[in-house]
Amino acid sequence: ASGGADVAIMGGKQAGGTADDSADAGLVVRVPEDHPDEITLIGRLAVRHYEYDRVFTSTSTQDQVFEAVEPLVLSVLDGFHMCIFAYGQTGSGKTHTMTGSAHDPGVNLRSLRSLFRIADERREFCKVEITASALEIYNESISDLLCPEGMENEKRDVRIGPEGTIAVPGLTARQVESSSDVEAILQEATSRRATFATNMNEHSSRSHYLLSVNVQTINNLTGAVYLGKLHLVDLAGSERISKTGAEGSRLKEAQAINKSLSALGDVISSLASKDKHIPYRNSKLTYLLQDSLGGNSKCLMFCQVSPSEEQMEETQCSLEFASRVRSVELGQSLRLLTNKFINSKLFADSLKIIS
């Protein structure tokens, strides 16, 4: 967010365990009662303490999780760029947090519902148009998860478009006007994702999944046009290769995932150090998220951790990464304000819109 990157740590239901039950000797992650935004990791040789913006435990609901991030989501209506991503090992609950279930949806659907609600409240003085795209990055290749049948194998790449905007030329974008529109997109995109079994999870996602939302808000009174962007990212599992039991082609996938997440870590480190050069181009993921990770954007990371003792090493790696993210200072967030002519050209050049 403005001034820094927010970090929320997910435990409990999100991670498949009980992060705050000190009575269970098998748990190594505890949340001190007097410090609810801290985590204590009880290691074999030492006890480590971590502090974050929010910590969610087994008693936290999807409603409570989204309530904490909703103000950031709504800022895209005013022309801000926002990135929310879920990081953690396979099986820690990233997809539960971002996608959820039909009866208890996650951040993705709740975000769009919230945008529709506020857009409706402002309809007398603002016109809001929302388009959504879904893609996955698998072995450093981009796949359009909403493309028409027969076009699945078309190559996609990241390009810098007009006015320095980051886009994937030819990527399908659909105009959405209701929750049912979004639900249809999410269902279609999910069915096309690359998933395979590993030692960490029988149905493990082997790709980064991005739901990208572009929001155009026109103020009917002043004629001002605001261009907002929201990236909702479910990252591939962060576990080390030795943990996956992957072989052959699965090993190649694991290596690509680790390289991509390593590139994300390098970007985070460079942002934290305020380096003049930020290595966004080292991976498709960071290149695509370039205009929503640094500079004038807002960013929030859900770090998913498992509280079980057998996952302690992976949990520590995740918590250390989350601490690095939290140290990043992005600076004052600025919104993108333009005029109708330029705005229309931007949308025409960067998106293929299907009504």
Tab-separated table of C-alpha atoms in Angstrom:
chain	number	residue	atom	x	y	z
A	1	ALA	CA	0.000	0.000	0.000
A	2	SER	CA	1.022	3.607	0.034
A	3	GLY	CA	4.301	3.766	1.893
A	4	GLY	CA	4.873	0.009	1.899
A	5	ALA	CA	3.708	-3.463	0.948
A	6	ASP	CA	1.066	-4.947	3.242
A	7	VAL	CA	1.540	-8.553	4.365
A	8	ALA	CA	-1.179	-10.770	5.791
A	9	ILE	CA	-0.245	-14.164	7.205
A	10	MET	CA	-2.778	-16.934	6.737
A	11	GLY	CA	-3.029	-19.849	9.172
A	12	GLY	CA	-5.735	-22.156	10.407
A	13	LYS	CA	-8.356	-23.207	7.872
A	14	GLN	CA	-6.439	-21.459	5.134
A	15	ALA	CA	-3.411	-23.609	5.904
A	16	GLY	CA	-5.226	-26.790	6.810
A	17	GLY	CA	-4.430	-26.600	10.530
A	18	THR	CA	-4.891	-24.644	13.728
A	19	ALA	CA	-2.346	-21.880	13.941
A	20	ASP	CA	-3.329	-20.636	17.368
A	21	ASP	CA	-3.975	-23.794	19.385
A	22	SER	CA	-1.108	-23.874	21.862
A	23	ALA	CA	-2.443	-27.083	23.405
A	24	ASP	CA	-1.416	-29.077	20.338
A	25	ALA	CA	2.216	-30.108	20.737
A	26	GLY	CA	2.475	-30.868	17.007
A	27	LEU	CA	2.112	-27.220	16.048
A	28	VAL	CA	5.138	-24.986	15.598
A	29	VAL	CA	3.312	-21.766	14.662
A	30	ARG	CA	1.680	-19.799	17.458
A	31	VAL	CA	-0.074	-16.432	17.603
A	32	PRO	CA	0.525	-14.701	20.966
A	33	GLU	CA	-2.739	-13.589	22.565
A	34	ASP	CA	-1.264	-10.219	23.544
A	35	HIS	CA	0.232	-9.648	20.064
A	36	PRO	CA	-2.375	-10.787	17.485
A	37	ASP	CA	-0.342	-9.455	14.537
A	38	GLU	CA	2.737	-11.495	15.427
A	39	ILE	CA	3.729	-15.089	14.786
A	40	THR	CA	6.007	-17.237	16.900
A	41	LEU	CA	7.799	-20.060	15.111
A	42	ILE	CA	9.007	-22.717	17.523
A	43	GLY	CA	12.018	-24.288	15.855
A	44	ARG	CA	14.183	-27.205	16.911
A	45	LEU	CA	17.044	-24.950	18.006
A	46	ALA	CA	15.463	-21.525	18.415
A	47	VAL	CA	12.218	-19.593	18.744
A	48	ARG	CA	11.681	-16.884	16.131
A	49	HIS	CA	9.239	-13.990	16.236
A	50	TYR	CA	7.744	-12.263	13.186
A	51	GLU	CA	5.514	-9.201	12.942
A	52	TYR	CA	3.100	-8.541	10.051
A	53	ASP	CA	0.192	-6.243	9.184
A	54	ARG	CA	-2.437	-8.899	9.864
A	55	VAL	CA	-2.466	-12.515	11.022
A	56	PHE	CA	-5.455	-14.748	10.317
A	57	THR	CA	-5.949	-18.007	12.204
A	58	SER	CA	-8.282	-21.020	12.276
A	59	THR	CA	-11.166	-18.891	13.506
A	60	SER	CA	-10.870	-16.338	10.690
A	61	THR	CA	-13.601	-16.368	8.045
A	62	GLN	CA	-13.476	-15.463	4.353
A	63	ASP	CA	-15.599	-12.425	5.229
A	64	GLN	CA	-13.019	-11.221	7.735
A	65	VAL	CA	-10.162	-11.771	5.317
A	66	PHE	CA	-11.822	-9.764	2.559
A	67	GLU	CA	-12.941	-7.031	4.933
A	68	ALA	CA	-9.259	-6.353	5.605
A	69	VAL	CA	-8.387	-5.896	1.923
A	70	GLU	CA	-11.583	-4.378	0.507
A	71	PRO	CA	-10.471	-0.718	0.796
A	72	LEU	CA	-7.410	-1.495	-1.319
A	73	VAL	CA	-9.520	-3.312	-3.911
A	74	LEU	CA	-11.941	-0.405	-4.216
A	75	SER	CA	-9.106	2.039	-4.880
A	76	VAL	CA	-8.914	0.778	-8.486
A	77	LEU	CA	-12.198	2.620	-9.146
A	78	ASP	CA	-10.261	5.816	-8.517
A	79	GLY	CA	-7.474	4.971	-10.950
A	80	PHE	CA	-4.977	3.122	-8.760
A	81	HIS	CA	-3.043	-0.030	-9.647
A	82	MET	CA	-3.368	-2.836	-7.121
A	83	CYS	CA	-1.748	-6.266	-6.858
A	84	ILE	CA	-2.852	-8.965	-4.413
A	85	PHE	CA	-1.037	-12.267	-4.468
A	86	ALA	CA	-1.050	-15.446	-2.397
A	87	TYR	CA	2.344	-17.000	-1.663
A	88	GLY	CA	3.188	-20.269	0.066
A	89	GLN	CA	3.864	-23.952	-0.301
A	90	THR	CA	1.474	-26.307	-2.038
A	91	GLY	CA	-1.420	-27.282	0.218
A	92	SER	CA	-1.143	-24.220	2.459
A	93	GLY	CA	-4.424	-22.734	1.227
A	94	LYS	CA	-3.570	-20.190	-1.481
A	95	THR	CA	-6.407	-21.233	-3.775
A	96	HIS	CA	-8.820	-21.356	-0.828
A	97	THR	CA	-7.980	-17.744	-0.016
A	98	MET	CA	-8.098	-16.438	-3.582
A	99	THR	CA	-10.791	-18.624	-5.187
A	100	GLY	CA	-12.624	-20.275	-2.309
A	101	SER	CA	-15.659	-22.422	-2.980
A	102	ALA	CA	-19.109	-21.945	-4.486
A	103	HIS	CA	-20.719	-21.447	-1.074
A	104	ASP	CA	-17.805	-19.544	0.473
A	105	PRO	CA	-15.964	-17.601	-2.265
A	106	GLY	CA	-12.520	-16.111	-1.838
A	107	VAL	CA	-10.911	-12.782	-2.606
A	108	ASN	CA	-11.349	-13.014	-6.402
A	109	LEU	CA	-15.133	-13.128	-6.584
A	110	ARG	CA	-15.627	-10.941	-3.527
A	111	SER	CA	-13.438	-8.242	-5.106
A	112	LEU	CA	-15.540	-8.082	-8.261
A	113	ARG	CA	-18.785	-8.111	-6.284
A	114	SER	CA	-17.529	-5.179	-4.237
A	115	LEU	CA	-16.531	-3.248	-7.365
A	116	PHE	CA	-19.996	-3.824	-8.875
A	117	ARG	CA	-21.672	-2.632	-5.676
A	118	ILE	CA	-19.737	0.632	-5.449
A	119	ALA	CA	-20.048	1.250	-9.199
A	120	ASP	CA	-23.824	0.932	-8.836
A	121	GLU	CA	-23.834	3.377	-5.925
A	122	ARG	CA	-21.933	5.909	-8.060
A	123	ARG	CA	-23.911	5.378	-11.277
A	124	GLU	CA	-25.569	8.811	-11.154
A	125	PHE	CA	-22.284	10.660	-11.602
A	126	CYS	CA	-19.872	7.988	-12.859
A	127	LYS	CA	-19.804	5.452	-15.661
A	128	VAL	CA	-17.772	2.367	-14.838
A	129	GLU	CA	-16.635	-0.290	-17.292
A	130	ILE	CA	-14.943	-3.430	-16.013
A	131	THR	CA	-13.140	-6.045	-18.098
A	132	ALA	CA	-11.512	-9.224	-16.832
A	133	SER	CA	-8.817	-11.514	-18.221
A	134	ALA	CA	-7.459	-14.793	-16.894
A	135	LEU	CA	-4.098	-16.296	-17.719
A	136	GLU	CA	-1.567	-18.724	-16.373
A	137	ILE	CA	2.198	-18.699	-16.559
A	138	TYR	CA	3.412	-22.272	-16.938
A	139	ASN	CA	7.085	-23.072	-17.585
A	140	GLU	CA	7.572	-19.366	-18.425
A	141	SER	CA	4.899	-19.576	-21.140
A	142	ILE	CA	1.699	-17.520	-21.014
A	143	SER	CA	-1.643	-19.190	-21.722
A	144	ASP	CA	-4.912	-17.363	-22.284
A	145	LEU	CA	-7.455	-19.198	-20.129
A	146	LEU	CA	-10.425	-17.511	-21.819
A	147	CYS	CA	-9.421	-17.795	-25.473
A	148	PRO	CA	-11.846	-19.270	-28.044
A	149	GLU	CA	-11.560	-22.980	-28.810
A	150	GLY	CA	-8.776	-23.800	-31.233
A	151	MET	CA	-6.588	-20.880	-30.115
A	152	GLU	CA	-5.185	-22.461	-26.953
A	153	ASN	CA	-1.722	-22.972	-28.438
A	154	GLU	CA	-1.222	-19.398	-29.649
A	155	LYS	CA	1.880	-17.863	-28.085
A	156	ARG	CA	1.432	-14.860	-25.824
A	157	ASP	CA	4.056	-12.518	-24.490
A	158	VAL	CA	4.330	-9.409	-22.341
A	159	ARG	CA	4.775	-6.099	-24.107
A	160	ILE	CA	5.060	-2.457	-23.103
A	161	GLY	CA	2.150	-0.733	-24.805
A	162	PRO	CA	1.031	2.871	-25.339
A	163	GLU	CA	1.903	5.314	-22.595
A	164	GLY	CA	4.165	2.685	-21.002
A	165	THR	CA	1.335	0.342	-20.089
A	166	ILE	CA	2.113	-3.348	-19.552
A	167	ALA	CA	-0.078	-5.706	-21.579
A	168	VAL	CA	-0.296	-9.100	-23.263
A	169	PRO	CA	-1.329	-8.358	-26.870
A	170	GLY	CA	-4.245	-10.492	-28.034
A	171	LEU	CA	-5.176	-11.592	-24.526
A	172	THR	CA	-8.919	-12.182	-24.276
A	173	ALA	CA	-10.717	-9.696	-22.037
A	174	ARG	CA	-14.414	-9.953	-21.298
A	175	GLN	CA	-16.625	-7.173	-20.142
A	176	VAL	CA	-18.273	-8.128	-16.863
A	177	GLU	CA	-21.355	-6.520	-15.387
A	178	SER	CA	-22.517	-8.964	-12.726
A	179	SER	CA	-21.379	-11.670	-10.332
A	180	SER	CA	-22.711	-14.337	-12.688
A	181	ASP	CA	-20.409	-12.995	-15.438
A	182	VAL	CA	-17.429	-13.301	-13.112
A	183	GLU	CA	-18.416	-16.748	-11.867
A	184	ALA	CA	-18.584	-17.993	-15.467
A	185	ILE	CA	-15.090	-16.621	-16.169
A	186	LEU	CA	-13.622	-18.138	-13.018
A	187	GLN	CA	-15.159	-21.522	-13.748
A	188	GLU	CA	-13.870	-21.538	-17.319
A	189	ALA	CA	-10.374	-20.388	-16.324
A	190	THR	CA	-10.077	-22.920	-13.505
A	191	SER	CA	-11.005	-25.802	-15.789
A	192	ARG	CA	-8.088	-24.932	-18.095
A	193	ARG	CA	-5.332	-24.635	-15.495
A	194	ALA	CA	-2.350	-26.991	-15.516
A	195	THR	CA	-2.521	-29.236	-12.455
A	196	PHE	CA	-0.645	-32.418	-11.639
A	197	ALA	CA	0.023	-34.551	-8.584
A	198	THR	CA	3.177	-34.126	-6.477
A	199	ASN	CA	4.239	-35.338	-3.046
A	200	MET	CA	2.904	-32.071	-1.618
A	201	ASN	CA	-0.616	-32.302	-3.011
A	202	GLU	CA	-2.554	-34.750	-5.187
A	203	HIS	CA	-3.954	-31.892	-7.268
A	204	SER	CA	-1.119	-29.405	-7.196
A	205	SER	CA	-1.167	-26.321	-9.374
A	206	ARG	CA	1.991	-26.117	-11.414
A	207	SER	CA	1.396	-22.607	-12.700
A	208	HIS	CA	0.877	-19.028	-11.592
A	209	TYR	CA	-2.752	-18.019	-12.080
A	210	LEU	CA	-3.671	-14.377	-12.673
A	211	LEU	CA	-7.103	-12.809	-12.770
A	212	SER	CA	-6.514	-9.317	-14.158
A	213	VAL	CA	-9.206	-6.663	-13.923
A	214	ASN	CA	-9.121	-3.350	-15.798
A	215	VAL	CA	-11.457	-0.638	-14.565
A	216	GLN	CA	-12.359	2.514	-16.483
A	217	THR	CA	-14.203	5.151	-14.471
A	218	ILE	CA	-15.573	8.239	-16.257
A	219	ASN	CA	-16.711	11.148	-14.126
A	220	ASN	CA	-19.822	12.425	-15.909
A	221	LEU	CA	-19.511	15.852	-14.281
A	222	THR	CA	-15.877	16.659	-15.061
A	223	GLY	CA	-15.137	14.288	-17.962
A	224	ALA	CA	-12.119	12.926	-16.082
A	225	VAL	CA	-11.245	9.303	-16.821
A	226	TYR	CA	-9.509	7.068	-14.303
A	227	LEU	CA	-7.764	3.845	-15.349
A	228	GLY	CA	-7.468	1.315	-12.565
A	229	LYS	CA	-5.938	-2.146	-12.658
A	230	LEU	CA	-6.279	-5.045	-10.239
A	231	HIS	CA	-4.125	-8.191	-10.434
A	232	LEU	CA	-5.288	-11.124	-8.301
A	233	VAL	CA	-2.524	-13.741	-8.291
A	234	ASP	CA	-2.518	-17.333	-7.056
A	235	LEU	CA	1.168	-18.271	-7.195
A	236	ALA	CA	2.454	-21.786	-7.784
A	237	GLY	CA	3.725	-23.650	-4.725
A	238	SER	CA	6.900	-22.211	-3.204
A	239	GLU	CA	8.263	-25.481	-1.779
A	240	ARG	CA	11.806	-26.495	-2.587
A	241	ILE	CA	12.306	-29.013	-5.405
A	242	SER	CA	13.470	-31.752	-3.015
A	243	LYS	CA	10.072	-31.602	-1.283
A	244	THR	CA	7.978	-32.164	-4.406
A	245	GLY	CA	9.260	-35.589	-5.406
A	246	ALA	CA	9.068	-34.328	-8.991
A	247	GLU	CA	10.817	-36.176	-11.795
A	248	GLY	CA	11.149	-35.751	-15.559
A	249	SER	CA	8.793	-33.126	-16.948
A	250	ARG	CA	7.465	-32.434	-13.439
A	251	LEU	CA	11.030	-31.641	-12.368
A	252	LYS	CA	11.323	-29.116	-15.211
A	253	GLU	CA	8.098	-27.493	-13.999
A	254	ALA	CA	9.400	-27.304	-10.437
A	255	GLN	CA	12.618	-25.702	-11.639
A	256	ALA	CA	10.680	-23.117	-13.667
A	257	ILE	CA	8.473	-22.337	-10.667
A	258	ASN	CA	11.451	-21.903	-8.357
A	259	LYS	CA	13.196	-19.672	-10.895
A	260	SER	CA	10.091	-17.520	-11.284
A	261	LEU	CA	9.568	-17.170	-7.531
A	262	SER	CA	13.266	-16.445	-7.126
A	263	ALA	CA	12.889	-13.635	-9.671
A	264	LEU	CA	9.967	-12.299	-7.636
A	265	GLY	CA	12.201	-12.381	-4.571
A	266	ASP	CA	14.929	-10.495	-6.452
A	267	VAL	CA	12.425	-7.797	-7.432
A	268	ILE	CA	11.250	-7.531	-3.826
A	269	SER	CA	14.852	-7.217	-2.622
A	270	SER	CA	15.650	-4.537	-5.213
A	271	LEU	CA	12.543	-2.569	-4.282
A	272	ALA	CA	13.427	-2.832	-0.599
A	273	SER	CA	16.973	-1.621	-1.314
A	274	LYS	CA	15.655	1.155	-3.583
A	275	ASP	CA	17.968	0.003	-6.375
A	276	LYS	CA	18.013	2.083	-9.540
A	277	HIS	CA	17.516	-1.033	-11.644
A	278	ILE	CA	14.681	-3.416	-10.737
A	279	PRO	CA	15.026	-6.812	-12.543
A	280	TYR	CA	11.396	-7.077	-13.675
A	281	ARG	CA	12.371	-8.713	-16.976
A	282	ASN	CA	13.919	-11.771	-15.319
A	283	SER	CA	10.582	-13.604	-15.417
A	284	LYS	CA	7.246	-13.358	-17.221
A	285	LEU	CA	5.492	-12.993	-13.869
A	286	THR	CA	7.411	-9.966	-12.640
A	287	TYR	CA	7.461	-8.352	-16.092
A	288	LEU	CA	3.675	-8.612	-16.328
A	289	LEU	CA	3.156	-7.267	-12.808
A	290	GLN	CA	5.722	-4.478	-13.232
A	291	ASP	CA	3.230	-1.605	-13.143
A	292	SER	CA	1.444	-3.055	-10.114
A	293	LEU	CA	4.380	-4.118	-7.940
A	294	GLY	CA	6.532	-1.034	-7.593
A	295	GLY	CA	6.540	2.690	-8.038
A	296	ASN	CA	3.115	4.260	-7.605
A	297	SER	CA	1.098	1.082	-7.080
A	298	LYS	CA	-0.412	-0.663	-4.077
A	299	CYS	CA	0.521	-4.219	-3.172
A	300	LEU	CA	-0.642	-6.821	-0.664
A	301	MET	CA	0.623	-10.356	-0.133
A	302	PHE	CA	-1.142	-13.206	1.607
A	303	CYS	CA	1.540	-15.525	2.955
A	304	GLN	CA	0.046	-18.957	3.509
A	305	VAL	CA	1.770	-21.107	6.132
A	306	SER	CA	1.218	-24.549	7.600
A	307	PRO	CA	1.396	-24.768	11.398
A	308	SER	CA	2.419	-28.454	11.447
A	309	GLU	CA	5.855	-29.524	12.655
A	310	GLU	CA	6.643	-31.567	9.538
A	311	GLN	CA	6.347	-28.409	7.405
A	312	MET	CA	8.440	-26.218	9.704
A	313	GLU	CA	11.293	-25.592	7.257
A	314	GLU	CA	8.942	-24.547	4.465
A	315	THR	CA	6.968	-22.381	6.895
A	316	GLN	CA	10.135	-20.610	8.014
A	317	CYS	CA	11.114	-19.935	4.388
A	318	SER	CA	7.659	-18.470	3.724
A	319	LEU	CA	7.752	-16.272	6.832
A	320	GLU	CA	11.217	-14.980	5.947
A	321	PHE	CA	10.028	-14.110	2.442
A	322	ALA	CA	6.987	-12.336	3.886
A	323	SER	CA	9.252	-10.260	6.108
A	324	ARG	CA	11.256	-9.191	3.055
A	325	VAL	CA	8.056	-8.155	1.291
A	326	ARG	CA	6.886	-6.154	4.288
A	327	SER	CA	10.126	-4.161	4.292
A	328	VAL	CA	9.432	-2.761	0.823
A	329	GLU	CA	8.492	0.921	0.614
A	330	LEU	CA	6.636	1.608	-2.618
A	331	GLY	CA	6.241	5.336	-2.114
A	332	GLN	CA	3.111	7.433	-2.468
A	333	SER	CA	0.482	5.745	-4.639
A	334	LEU	CA	-0.666	7.794	-7.618
A	335	ARG	CA	-3.772	7.236	-9.701
A	336	LEU	CA	-3.820	7.186	-13.477
A	337	LEU	CA	-5.905	10.064	-14.802
A	338	THR	CA	-6.281	10.618	-18.526
A	339	ASN	CA	-8.847	11.738	-21.072
A	340	LYS	CA	-11.452	9.834	-23.042
A	341	PHE	CA	-9.527	9.777	-26.321
A	342	ILE	CA	-6.308	8.370	-24.872
A	343	ASN	CA	-8.231	6.011	-22.619
A	344	SER	CA	-10.148	4.463	-25.511
A	345	LYS	CA	-6.920	3.992	-27.449
A	346	LEU	CA	-5.279	2.287	-24.496
A	347	PHE	CA	-8.098	-0.198	-24.172
A	348	ALA	CA	-8.211	-0.845	-27.923
A	349	ASP	CA	-4.457	-1.423	-28.178
A	350	SER	CA	-3.988	-3.592	-25.100
A	351	LEU	CA	-7.157	-5.654	-24.912
A	352	LYS	CA	-9.278	-7.777	-27.180
A	353	ILE	CA	-12.690	-7.209	-25.616
A	354	ILE	CA	-15.453	-9.778	-25.997
A	355	SER	CA	-18.882	-8.679	-24.848
